Each structure stands twice: as structure tokens, then as C-alpha cells.
Amino acid sequence: MSSPAEYYKSLPPISKAFGTLCLLMTTAYQFKLYDPIYIALIYKPVFTHFQVWRLITNFFFLGNFSINFGIRLLMIARYGVQLEKGPFHRRTADFLWMMIFGSFSLLILSAIPIFWSPFLGISLVFMLLYVWSREFPNAQINIYGLMTIKAFYLPWTMLAMDVIFGSPLMPDLLGIIAGHLYYFLTVLHPLAGGKNILKTPMWVHKIVARWQIGAQPISHAQPSGRAQPETTTGTAFRGRSHRLSD
């Protein structure tokens, strides 16, 4: 058994940074160091008073310390980490681009009045969960010891449970929409013969290389696109056959 410090050190960089910022923001809120209204996604002050930080800070607030907060943090530590260490191994730039694209998509969706949410952190977590569920669709997941389901259905199961326990529906749904949009553009559409229009931009690769974030890609890897599966028949709906020990 590794110590908590060793475990934290072993986490991949993007998931670790996201989870750490969420934890720090909530801890600071619990100590009443700031009022969440000043980091919330409110578009009027963004454009009238140039409070552009709201476009970023709203993603790192998951609410106060609670069971729901703990579950969201564990989702980052499990599903985000498994994505970054599995399908995105040595592809830190691609994982970072997925997070950037997901955040940008959520900002656009939230600009629609019926979809607006002051904090999109939970939505970003659900986007990670959705992409993970598509990459590991056949993994068996035990839900609180009550039932076992395939990972493919996990996002919808978690959404249903949030509704049952009185949590808002929209943040979860926005995350699923953003996750499906990313997966469609990077996997489903190319598998159907279309062009991958969501390749990781070179400036993201340069940032990762400049700051030496994560493991560098091997020399023969294609940094801006996913490796194609051996066969395409039905692959889009079966994930990538990654093995996962649950």
C-alpha cells in the first residue's frame, strides 16, 4: 500500500491539477475566504466589466464539503486518471485539448438561457465520465453495492440517481452532451469515414512540451490524432476494448 503522498505524486498531471484546484477552491470556500458569486459564470460582468476570470474559475467549484462533493472528486481521481493513464497514455496534449474543448463547449451551451449554470465543474466531471464510459464500455461497475451495470450506462445511471436525490439535472446533462460531442468528432465521425476536425492544435503540444507536462509521446506516435483500431465494424459502439480491473 502506497502512502497518500506517493499516490498523489503518481497521479497524471492534468487530472491531478483539476482535482487539486477543485479541492482548494472548496476548502477556501469552507474557510469563508471568498464569496462564490465572484467566481461564478455570469456573462454580463464578463463583457461589461471584463471579468474574464469567471470563464475559468467557475470550473473549479464543486460546491461545499458534502457527500456529493466527495463523489465528484472521486470521479476525477478514478475516471479522469484512468483515461489519462489508459487511452491518453503519453498523449498529455490530447487529454489537455479534450478538457479545453469540453470547457469551451460547456461555456457555449451555458450561454443558452435554459442551459445556464453558474458553475460548470460538475459538468466537466460528467464529460470525463462520459468519455471514460465510451472508452471502457464493458467494464462492470458496482453502484453503491446495490447493482452492477456496464460502464456504458454509468453516466445515465449517475444522472438518474442525482435526480432521485434532488440534485439539479442540467449540470449532469450538459456534461454528457459535451462528452458525446467530443467523442463523436474524434472517434465516431472518423470511423464512419469522415475527417477528424478536432485534432489537437500545435499550440497545445507546444505548451505541454515547453512546460514538460506529463510523459512525452514516443517517437513514432501521432500526437494530434488517435490511433485507429484494427477493425472498424461496430467499433464505434464497443469502445476500444481496453481492459479494466474493477
PDB file of C-alpha atoms in Angstrom:
ATOM      1  CA  MET A   1       0.000   0.000   0.000  1.00  0.00           C
ATOM      2  CA  SER A   2       1.437   3.368  -1.002  1.00  0.00           C
ATOM      3  CA  SER A   3       1.164   6.416   1.218  1.00  0.00           C
ATOM      4  CA  PRO A   4      -1.242   9.247   0.308  1.00  0.00           C
ATOM      5  CA  ALA A   5       1.749  11.368  -0.717  1.00  0.00           C
ATOM      6  CA  GLU A   6       3.045   8.644  -3.045  1.00  0.00           C
ATOM      7  CA  TYR A   7      -0.418   8.134  -4.515  1.00  0.00           C
ATOM      8  CA  TYR A   8      -0.823  11.860  -5.154  1.00  0.00           C
ATOM      9  CA  LYS A   9       2.610  12.041  -6.759  1.00  0.00           C
ATOM     10  CA  SER A  10       1.728   9.145  -9.068  1.00  0.00           C
ATOM     11  CA  LEU A  11      -1.361  10.872 -10.491  1.00  0.00           C
ATOM     12  CA  PRO A  12      -1.145  12.100 -14.098  1.00  0.00           C
ATOM     13  CA  PRO A  13      -0.725  15.879 -14.393  1.00  0.00           C
ATOM     14  CA  ILE A  14      -3.995  17.141 -15.901  1.00  0.00           C
ATOM     15  CA  SER A  15      -6.356  15.120 -13.696  1.00  0.00           C
ATOM     16  CA  LYS A  16      -4.207  15.944 -10.670  1.00  0.00           C
ATOM     17  CA  ALA A  17      -4.297  19.663 -11.426  1.00  0.00           C
ATOM     18  CA  PHE A  18      -8.066  19.674 -11.991  1.00  0.00           C
ATOM     19  CA  GLY A  19      -8.830  17.699  -8.829  1.00  0.00           C
ATOM     20  CA  THR A  20      -6.400  19.745  -6.730  1.00  0.00           C
ATOM     21  CA  LEU A  21      -7.868  23.061  -7.860  1.00  0.00           C
ATOM     22  CA  CYS A  22     -11.394  21.817  -7.113  1.00  0.00           C
ATOM     23  CA  LEU A  23     -10.314  20.735  -3.630  1.00  0.00           C
ATOM     24  CA  LEU A  24      -8.522  24.015  -2.925  1.00  0.00           C
ATOM     25  CA  MET A  25     -11.454  26.122  -4.118  1.00  0.00           C
ATOM     26  CA  THR A  26     -13.888  24.233  -1.910  1.00  0.00           C
ATOM     27  CA  THR A  27     -11.536  24.364   1.086  1.00  0.00           C
ATOM     28  CA  ALA A  28     -11.115  28.113   0.667  1.00  0.00           C
ATOM     29  CA  TYR A  29     -14.895  28.477   0.437  1.00  0.00           C
ATOM     30  CA  GLN A  30     -15.388  26.473   3.640  1.00  0.00           C
ATOM     31  CA  PHE A  31     -12.994  28.862   5.422  1.00  0.00           C
ATOM     32  CA  LYS A  32     -15.025  31.765   4.000  1.00  0.00           C
ATOM     33  CA  LEU A  33     -12.041  33.184   2.128  1.00  0.00           C
ATOM     34  CA  TYR A  34     -14.207  34.231  -0.810  1.00  0.00           C
ATOM     35  CA  ASP A  35     -17.788  34.509  -1.971  1.00  0.00           C
ATOM     36  CA  PRO A  36     -18.642  32.127  -4.853  1.00  0.00           C
ATOM     37  CA  ILE A  37     -20.584  34.909  -6.562  1.00  0.00           C
ATOM     38  CA  TYR A  38     -17.235  36.409  -7.615  1.00  0.00           C
ATOM     39  CA  ILE A  39     -16.113  33.281  -9.488  1.00  0.00           C
ATOM     40  CA  ALA A  40     -19.495  32.204 -10.881  1.00  0.00           C
ATOM     41  CA  LEU A  41     -20.210  32.131 -14.605  1.00  0.00           C
ATOM     42  CA  ILE A  42     -22.225  35.321 -15.028  1.00  0.00           C
ATOM     43  CA  TYR A  43     -21.871  36.593 -18.564  1.00  0.00           C
ATOM     44  CA  LYS A  44     -22.882  40.233 -18.045  1.00  0.00           C
ATOM     45  CA  PRO A  45     -19.846  41.242 -15.909  1.00  0.00           C
ATOM     46  CA  VAL A  46     -17.587  39.230 -18.247  1.00  0.00           C
ATOM     47  CA  PHE A  47     -18.485  41.529 -21.140  1.00  0.00           C
ATOM     48  CA  THR A  48     -19.290  44.775 -19.303  1.00  0.00           C
ATOM     49  CA  HIS A  49     -16.532  44.755 -16.667  1.00  0.00           C
ATOM     50  CA  PHE A  50     -14.042  42.404 -18.359  1.00  0.00           C
ATOM     51  CA  GLN A  51     -14.223  39.865 -15.508  1.00  0.00           C
ATOM     52  CA  VAL A  52     -12.874  37.188 -17.826  1.00  0.00           C
ATOM     53  CA  TRP A  53     -11.642  35.038 -14.948  1.00  0.00           C
ATOM     54  CA  ARG A  54     -15.225  33.877 -14.484  1.00  0.00           C
ATOM     55  CA  LEU A  55     -14.886  31.861 -17.711  1.00  0.00           C
ATOM     56  CA  ILE A  56     -12.243  29.735 -15.951  1.00  0.00           C
ATOM     57  CA  THR A  57     -12.830  29.859 -12.195  1.00  0.00           C
ATOM     58  CA  ASN A  58     -16.390  28.526 -12.413  1.00  0.00           C
ATOM     59  CA  PHE A  59     -14.994  25.119 -13.479  1.00  0.00           C
ATOM     60  CA  PHE A  60     -13.187  24.574 -10.171  1.00  0.00           C
ATOM     61  CA  PHE A  61     -16.102  24.961  -7.747  1.00  0.00           C
ATOM     62  CA  LEU A  62     -17.946  21.723  -6.969  1.00  0.00           C
ATOM     63  CA  GLY A  63     -19.952  23.028  -4.021  1.00  0.00           C
ATOM     64  CA  ASN A  64     -19.327  22.831  -0.295  1.00  0.00           C
ATOM     65  CA  PHE A  65     -17.957  19.810   1.543  1.00  0.00           C
ATOM     66  CA  SER A  66     -20.605  17.096   1.210  1.00  0.00           C
ATOM     67  CA  ILE A  67     -21.125  13.546   0.011  1.00  0.00           C
ATOM     68  CA  ASN A  68     -21.810  14.863  -3.487  1.00  0.00           C
ATOM     69  CA  PHE A  69     -18.550  16.826  -3.445  1.00  0.00           C
ATOM     70  CA  GLY A  70     -16.651  13.709  -2.360  1.00  0.00           C
ATOM     71  CA  ILE A  71     -18.264  11.655  -5.140  1.00  0.00           C
ATOM     72  CA  ARG A  72     -17.313  14.245  -7.791  1.00  0.00           C
ATOM     73  CA  LEU A  73     -13.734  14.354  -6.529  1.00  0.00           C
ATOM     74  CA  LEU A  74     -13.541  10.554  -6.591  1.00  0.00           C
ATOM     75  CA  MET A  75     -14.873  10.581 -10.155  1.00  0.00           C
ATOM     76  CA  ILE A  76     -11.949  12.778 -11.172  1.00  0.00           C
ATOM     77  CA  ALA A  77      -9.497  10.562  -9.279  1.00  0.00           C
ATOM     78  CA  ARG A  78     -10.877   7.401 -10.861  1.00  0.00           C
ATOM     79  CA  TYR A  79     -12.271   8.087 -14.303  1.00  0.00           C
ATOM     80  CA  GLY A  80     -10.106  11.058 -15.220  1.00  0.00           C
ATOM     81  CA  VAL A  81      -6.965   9.280 -14.042  1.00  0.00           C
ATOM     82  CA  GLN A  82      -7.864   6.031 -15.836  1.00  0.00           C
ATOM     83  CA  LEU A  83      -8.432   7.966 -19.060  1.00  0.00           C
ATOM     84  CA  GLU A  84      -5.168   9.846 -18.756  1.00  0.00           C
ATOM     85  CA  LYS A  85      -3.190   6.727 -17.874  1.00  0.00           C
ATOM     86  CA  GLY A  86      -5.007   4.487 -20.368  1.00  0.00           C
ATOM     87  CA  PRO A  87      -6.283   5.725 -23.760  1.00  0.00           C
ATOM     88  CA  PHE A  88      -4.387   9.009 -23.339  1.00  0.00           C
ATOM     89  CA  HIS A  89      -1.118   7.498 -22.106  1.00  0.00           C
ATOM     90  CA  ARG A  90       1.776   9.585 -23.457  1.00  0.00           C
ATOM     91  CA  ARG A  91      -0.834  11.850 -25.046  1.00  0.00           C
ATOM     92  CA  THR A  92      -0.996  14.596 -22.426  1.00  0.00           C
ATOM     93  CA  ALA A  93      -1.563  17.275 -25.068  1.00  0.00           C
ATOM     94  CA  ASP A  94      -4.570  15.378 -26.438  1.00  0.00           C
ATOM     95  CA  PHE A  95      -6.026  14.995 -22.931  1.00  0.00           C
ATOM     96  CA  LEU A  96      -5.478  18.689 -22.199  1.00  0.00           C
ATOM     97  CA  TRP A  97      -7.126  19.573 -25.522  1.00  0.00           C
ATOM     98  CA  MET A  98     -10.107  17.374 -24.620  1.00  0.00           C
ATOM     99  CA  MET A  99     -10.500  19.327 -21.362  1.00  0.00           C
ATOM    100  CA  ILE A 100     -10.162  22.660 -23.188  1.00  0.00           C
ATOM    101  CA  PHE A 101     -12.660  21.662 -25.866  1.00  0.00           C
ATOM    102  CA  GLY A 102     -15.062  20.346 -23.230  1.00  0.00           C
ATOM    103  CA  SER A 103     -14.815  23.573 -21.230  1.00  0.00           C
ATOM    104  CA  PHE A 104     -15.356  25.712 -24.328  1.00  0.00           C
ATOM    105  CA  SER A 105     -18.363  23.605 -25.365  1.00  0.00           C
ATOM    106  CA  LEU A 106     -19.891  23.948 -21.903  1.00  0.00           C
ATOM    107  CA  LEU A 107     -19.405  27.723 -21.955  1.00  0.00           C
ATOM    108  CA  ILE A 108     -21.253  27.919 -25.271  1.00  0.00           C
ATOM    109  CA  LEU A 109     -24.058  25.631 -24.087  1.00  0.00           C
ATOM    110  CA  SER A 110     -24.403  27.564 -20.850  1.00  0.00           C
ATOM    111  CA  ALA A 111     -24.874  30.783 -22.823  1.00  0.00           C
ATOM    112  CA  ILE A 112     -28.274  29.383 -23.832  1.00  0.00           C
ATOM    113  CA  PRO A 113     -30.658  30.590 -21.081  1.00  0.00           C
ATOM    114  CA  ILE A 114     -32.341  27.208 -20.453  1.00  0.00           C
ATOM    115  CA  PHE A 115     -28.896  25.556 -20.086  1.00  0.00           C
ATOM    116  CA  TRP A 116     -27.239  28.242 -17.958  1.00  0.00           C
ATOM    117  CA  SER A 117     -25.438  27.132 -14.831  1.00  0.00           C
ATOM    118  CA  PRO A 118     -23.280  29.379 -12.593  1.00  0.00           C
ATOM    119  CA  PHE A 119     -20.715  26.625 -12.027  1.00  0.00           C
ATOM    120  CA  LEU A 120     -19.681  24.094 -14.669  1.00  0.00           C
ATOM    121  CA  GLY A 121     -17.267  21.981 -12.633  1.00  0.00           C
ATOM    122  CA  ILE A 122     -19.762  19.140 -12.223  1.00  0.00           C
ATOM    123  CA  SER A 123     -20.491  19.278 -15.949  1.00  0.00           C
ATOM    124  CA  LEU A 124     -16.783  18.929 -16.751  1.00  0.00           C
ATOM    125  CA  VAL A 125     -16.548  15.943 -14.402  1.00  0.00           C
ATOM    126  CA  PHE A 126     -19.512  14.341 -16.176  1.00  0.00           C
ATOM    127  CA  MET A 127     -17.848  14.952 -19.517  1.00  0.00           C
ATOM    128  CA  LEU A 128     -14.848  12.953 -18.276  1.00  0.00           C
ATOM    129  CA  LEU A 129     -17.194  10.245 -17.024  1.00  0.00           C
ATOM    130  CA  TYR A 130     -18.970  10.034 -20.384  1.00  0.00           C
ATOM    131  CA  VAL A 131     -15.754   9.753 -22.406  1.00  0.00           C
ATOM    132  CA  TRP A 132     -14.485   7.122 -19.962  1.00  0.00           C
ATOM    133  CA  SER A 133     -17.720   5.143 -20.354  1.00  0.00           C
ATOM    134  CA  ARG A 134     -17.240   5.070 -24.125  1.00  0.00           C
ATOM    135  CA  GLU A 135     -13.605   4.014 -23.863  1.00  0.00           C
ATOM    136  CA  PHE A 136     -14.352   1.232 -21.366  1.00  0.00           C
ATOM    137  CA  PRO A 137     -17.964   0.328 -22.252  1.00  0.00           C
ATOM    138  CA  ASN A 138     -17.866  -3.265 -20.990  1.00  0.00           C
ATOM    139  CA  ALA A 139     -16.283  -2.605 -17.589  1.00  0.00           C
ATOM    140  CA  GLN A 140     -18.510  -3.814 -14.747  1.00  0.00           C
ATOM    141  CA  ILE A 141     -19.389  -1.073 -12.266  1.00  0.00           C
ATOM    142  CA  ASN A 142     -20.941  -1.707  -8.866  1.00  0.00           C
ATOM    143  CA  ILE A 143     -23.309   1.093  -7.808  1.00  0.00           C
ATOM    144  CA  TYR A 144     -23.174   1.502  -4.030  1.00  0.00           C
ATOM    145  CA  GLY A 145     -23.426  -2.258  -3.623  1.00  0.00           C
ATOM    146  CA  LEU A 146     -26.982  -2.176  -4.979  1.00  0.00           C
ATOM    147  CA  MET A 147     -26.499  -3.246  -8.590  1.00  0.00           C
ATOM    148  CA  THR A 148     -23.857  -3.913 -11.218  1.00  0.00           C
ATOM    149  CA  ILE A 149     -24.026  -2.276 -14.631  1.00  0.00           C
ATOM    150  CA  LYS A 150     -21.829  -1.925 -17.688  1.00  0.00           C
ATOM    151  CA  ALA A 151     -19.769   1.262 -17.769  1.00  0.00           C
ATOM    152  CA  PHE A 152     -21.514   2.293 -20.993  1.00  0.00           C
ATOM    153  CA  TYR A 153     -24.644   3.092 -18.948  1.00  0.00           C
ATOM    154  CA  LEU A 154     -22.872   4.701 -15.981  1.00  0.00           C
ATOM    155  CA  PRO A 155     -23.358   8.390 -16.931  1.00  0.00           C
ATOM    156  CA  TRP A 156     -27.098   7.909 -17.327  1.00  0.00           C
ATOM    157  CA  THR A 157     -27.304   5.922 -14.101  1.00  0.00           C
ATOM    158  CA  MET A 158     -25.463   8.650 -12.182  1.00  0.00           C
ATOM    159  CA  LEU A 159     -27.716  11.288 -13.741  1.00  0.00           C
ATOM    160  CA  ALA A 160     -30.824   9.354 -12.692  1.00  0.00           C
ATOM    161  CA  MET A 161     -29.514   8.948  -9.143  1.00  0.00           C
ATOM    162  CA  ASP A 162     -28.759  12.663  -8.892  1.00  0.00           C
ATOM    163  CA  VAL A 163     -32.337  13.427  -9.933  1.00  0.00           C
ATOM    164  CA  ILE A 164     -33.693  10.957  -7.372  1.00  0.00           C
ATOM    165  CA  PHE A 165     -31.633  12.536  -4.597  1.00  0.00           C
ATOM    166  CA  GLY A 166     -32.695  16.050  -5.562  1.00  0.00           C
ATOM    167  CA  SER A 167     -29.590  17.330  -7.354  1.00  0.00           C
ATOM    168  CA  PRO A 168     -30.040  19.561 -10.419  1.00  0.00           C
ATOM    169  CA  LEU A 169     -30.377  17.711 -13.714  1.00  0.00           C
ATOM    170  CA  MET A 170     -28.820  20.302 -16.030  1.00  0.00           C
ATOM    171  CA  PRO A 171     -25.119  20.154 -14.951  1.00  0.00           C
ATOM    172  CA  ASP A 172     -25.001  16.382 -15.477  1.00  0.00           C
ATOM    173  CA  LEU A 173     -26.820  16.602 -18.800  1.00  0.00           C
ATOM    174  CA  LEU A 174     -24.531  19.359 -20.100  1.00  0.00           C
ATOM    175  CA  GLY A 175     -21.502  17.209 -19.301  1.00  0.00           C
ATOM    176  CA  ILE A 176     -22.964  14.247 -21.186  1.00  0.00           C
ATOM    177  CA  ILE A 177     -23.706  16.453 -24.200  1.00  0.00           C
ATOM    178  CA  ALA A 178     -20.166  17.878 -24.228  1.00  0.00           C
ATOM    179  CA  GLY A 179     -18.656  14.421 -23.790  1.00  0.00           C
ATOM    180  CA  HIS A 180     -20.694  12.972 -26.642  1.00  0.00           C
ATOM    181  CA  LEU A 181     -19.795  15.892 -28.901  1.00  0.00           C
ATOM    182  CA  TYR A 182     -16.093  15.304 -28.260  1.00  0.00           C
ATOM    183  CA  TYR A 183     -16.374  11.535 -28.745  1.00  0.00           C
ATOM    184  CA  PHE A 184     -18.429  11.947 -31.909  1.00  0.00           C
ATOM    185  CA  LEU A 185     -15.973  14.366 -33.513  1.00  0.00           C
ATOM    186  CA  THR A 186     -12.815  12.436 -32.561  1.00  0.00           C
ATOM    187  CA  VAL A 187     -13.976   8.802 -32.811  1.00  0.00           C
ATOM    188  CA  LEU A 188     -17.405   8.123 -34.285  1.00  0.00           C
ATOM    189  CA  HIS A 189     -17.222  10.554 -37.204  1.00  0.00           C
ATOM    190  CA  PRO A 190     -13.720   9.453 -38.329  1.00  0.00           C
ATOM    191  CA  LEU A 191     -14.727   5.779 -38.014  1.00  0.00           C
ATOM    192  CA  ALA A 192     -17.673   6.489 -40.306  1.00  0.00           C
ATOM    193  CA  GLY A 193     -15.272   7.790 -42.942  1.00  0.00           C
ATOM    194  CA  GLY A 194     -15.296  11.453 -42.008  1.00  0.00           C
ATOM    195  CA  LYS A 195     -12.334  13.709 -41.350  1.00  0.00           C
ATOM    196  CA  ASN A 196     -11.076  14.298 -37.838  1.00  0.00           C
ATOM    197  CA  ILE A 197     -11.793  18.014 -37.498  1.00  0.00           C
ATOM    198  CA  LEU A 198     -10.830  18.146 -33.830  1.00  0.00           C
ATOM    199  CA  LYS A 199      -7.123  17.373 -33.953  1.00  0.00           C
ATOM    200  CA  THR A 200      -5.111  18.762 -31.090  1.00  0.00           C
ATOM    201  CA  PRO A 201      -3.723  22.176 -32.139  1.00  0.00           C
ATOM    202  CA  MET A 202       0.034  22.582 -32.313  1.00  0.00           C
ATOM    203  CA  TRP A 203      -0.024  25.320 -29.684  1.00  0.00           C
ATOM    204  CA  VAL A 204      -1.321  22.802 -27.124  1.00  0.00           C
ATOM    205  CA  HIS A 205       1.532  20.421 -27.976  1.00  0.00           C
ATOM    206  CA  LYS A 206       3.980  23.318 -27.601  1.00  0.00           C
ATOM    207  CA  ILE A 207       2.601  24.217 -24.163  1.00  0.00           C
ATOM    208  CA  VAL A 208       2.931  20.619 -22.963  1.00  0.00           C
ATOM    209  CA  ALA A 209       6.440  20.291 -24.393  1.00  0.00           C
ATOM    210  CA  ARG A 210       7.518  23.720 -23.132  1.00  0.00           C
ATOM    211  CA  TRP A 211       6.461  23.011 -19.567  1.00  0.00           C
ATOM    212  CA  GLN A 212       7.341  19.301 -19.769  1.00  0.00           C
ATOM    213  CA  ILE A 213       3.872  18.279 -18.608  1.00  0.00           C
ATOM    214  CA  GLY A 214       3.388  14.511 -18.362  1.00  0.00           C
ATOM    215  CA  ALA A 215       5.171  11.764 -20.275  1.00  0.00           C
ATOM    216  CA  GLN A 216       6.314  12.717 -23.748  1.00  0.00           C
ATOM    217  CA  PRO A 217       4.892  10.753 -26.713  1.00  0.00           C
ATOM    218  CA  ILE A 218       7.022   8.005 -28.207  1.00  0.00           C
ATOM    219  CA  SER A 219       8.814   8.955 -31.410  1.00  0.00           C
ATOM    220  CA  HIS A 220       6.536   7.043 -33.802  1.00  0.00           C
ATOM    221  CA  ALA A 221       3.290   8.201 -32.179  1.00  0.00           C
ATOM    222  CA  GLN A 222       0.933  10.578 -33.952  1.00  0.00           C
ATOM    223  CA  PRO A 223       0.495  13.369 -31.395  1.00  0.00           C
ATOM    224  CA  SER A 224      -2.502  15.036 -33.000  1.00  0.00           C
ATOM    225  CA  GLY A 225      -4.798  12.074 -33.556  1.00  0.00           C
ATOM    226  CA  ARG A 226      -5.896   8.798 -32.050  1.00  0.00           C
ATOM    227  CA  ALA A 227      -4.533   5.534 -33.293  1.00  0.00           C
ATOM    228  CA  GLN A 228      -7.105   3.837 -35.470  1.00  0.00           C
ATOM    229  CA  PRO A 229      -8.492   0.490 -34.308  1.00  0.00           C
ATOM    230  CA  GLU A 230      -7.594  -2.651 -36.235  1.00  0.00           C
ATOM    231  CA  THR A 231     -11.158  -3.061 -37.487  1.00  0.00           C
ATOM    232  CA  THR A 232     -13.943  -0.536 -37.738  1.00  0.00           C
ATOM    233  CA  THR A 233     -17.001  -2.759 -37.897  1.00  0.00           C
ATOM    234  CA  GLY A 234     -19.071  -1.840 -34.863  1.00  0.00           C
ATOM    235  CA  THR A 235     -16.058  -0.413 -33.039  1.00  0.00           C
ATOM    236  CA  ALA A 236     -17.712   2.934 -32.529  1.00  0.00           C
ATOM    237  CA  PHE A 237     -20.206   1.375 -30.164  1.00  0.00           C
ATOM    238  CA  ARG A 238     -17.866  -1.022 -28.357  1.00  0.00           C
ATOM    239  CA  GLY A 239     -15.168   1.403 -27.267  1.00  0.00           C
ATOM    240  CA  ARG A 240     -11.546   0.431 -27.711  1.00  0.00           C
ATOM    241  CA  SER A 241     -11.543  -2.866 -25.815  1.00  0.00           C
ATOM    242  CA  HIS A 242      -9.310  -1.564 -23.019  1.00  0.00           C
ATOM    243  CA  ARG A 243      -9.076  -3.955 -20.135  1.00  0.00           C
ATOM    244  CA  LEU A 244     -10.051  -2.659 -16.754  1.00  0.00           C
ATOM    245  CA  SER A 245      -9.848  -4.412 -13.441  1.00  0.00           C
ATOM    246  CA  ASP A 246     -12.700  -3.372 -11.208  1.00  0.00           C
TER     247      ASP A 246
END
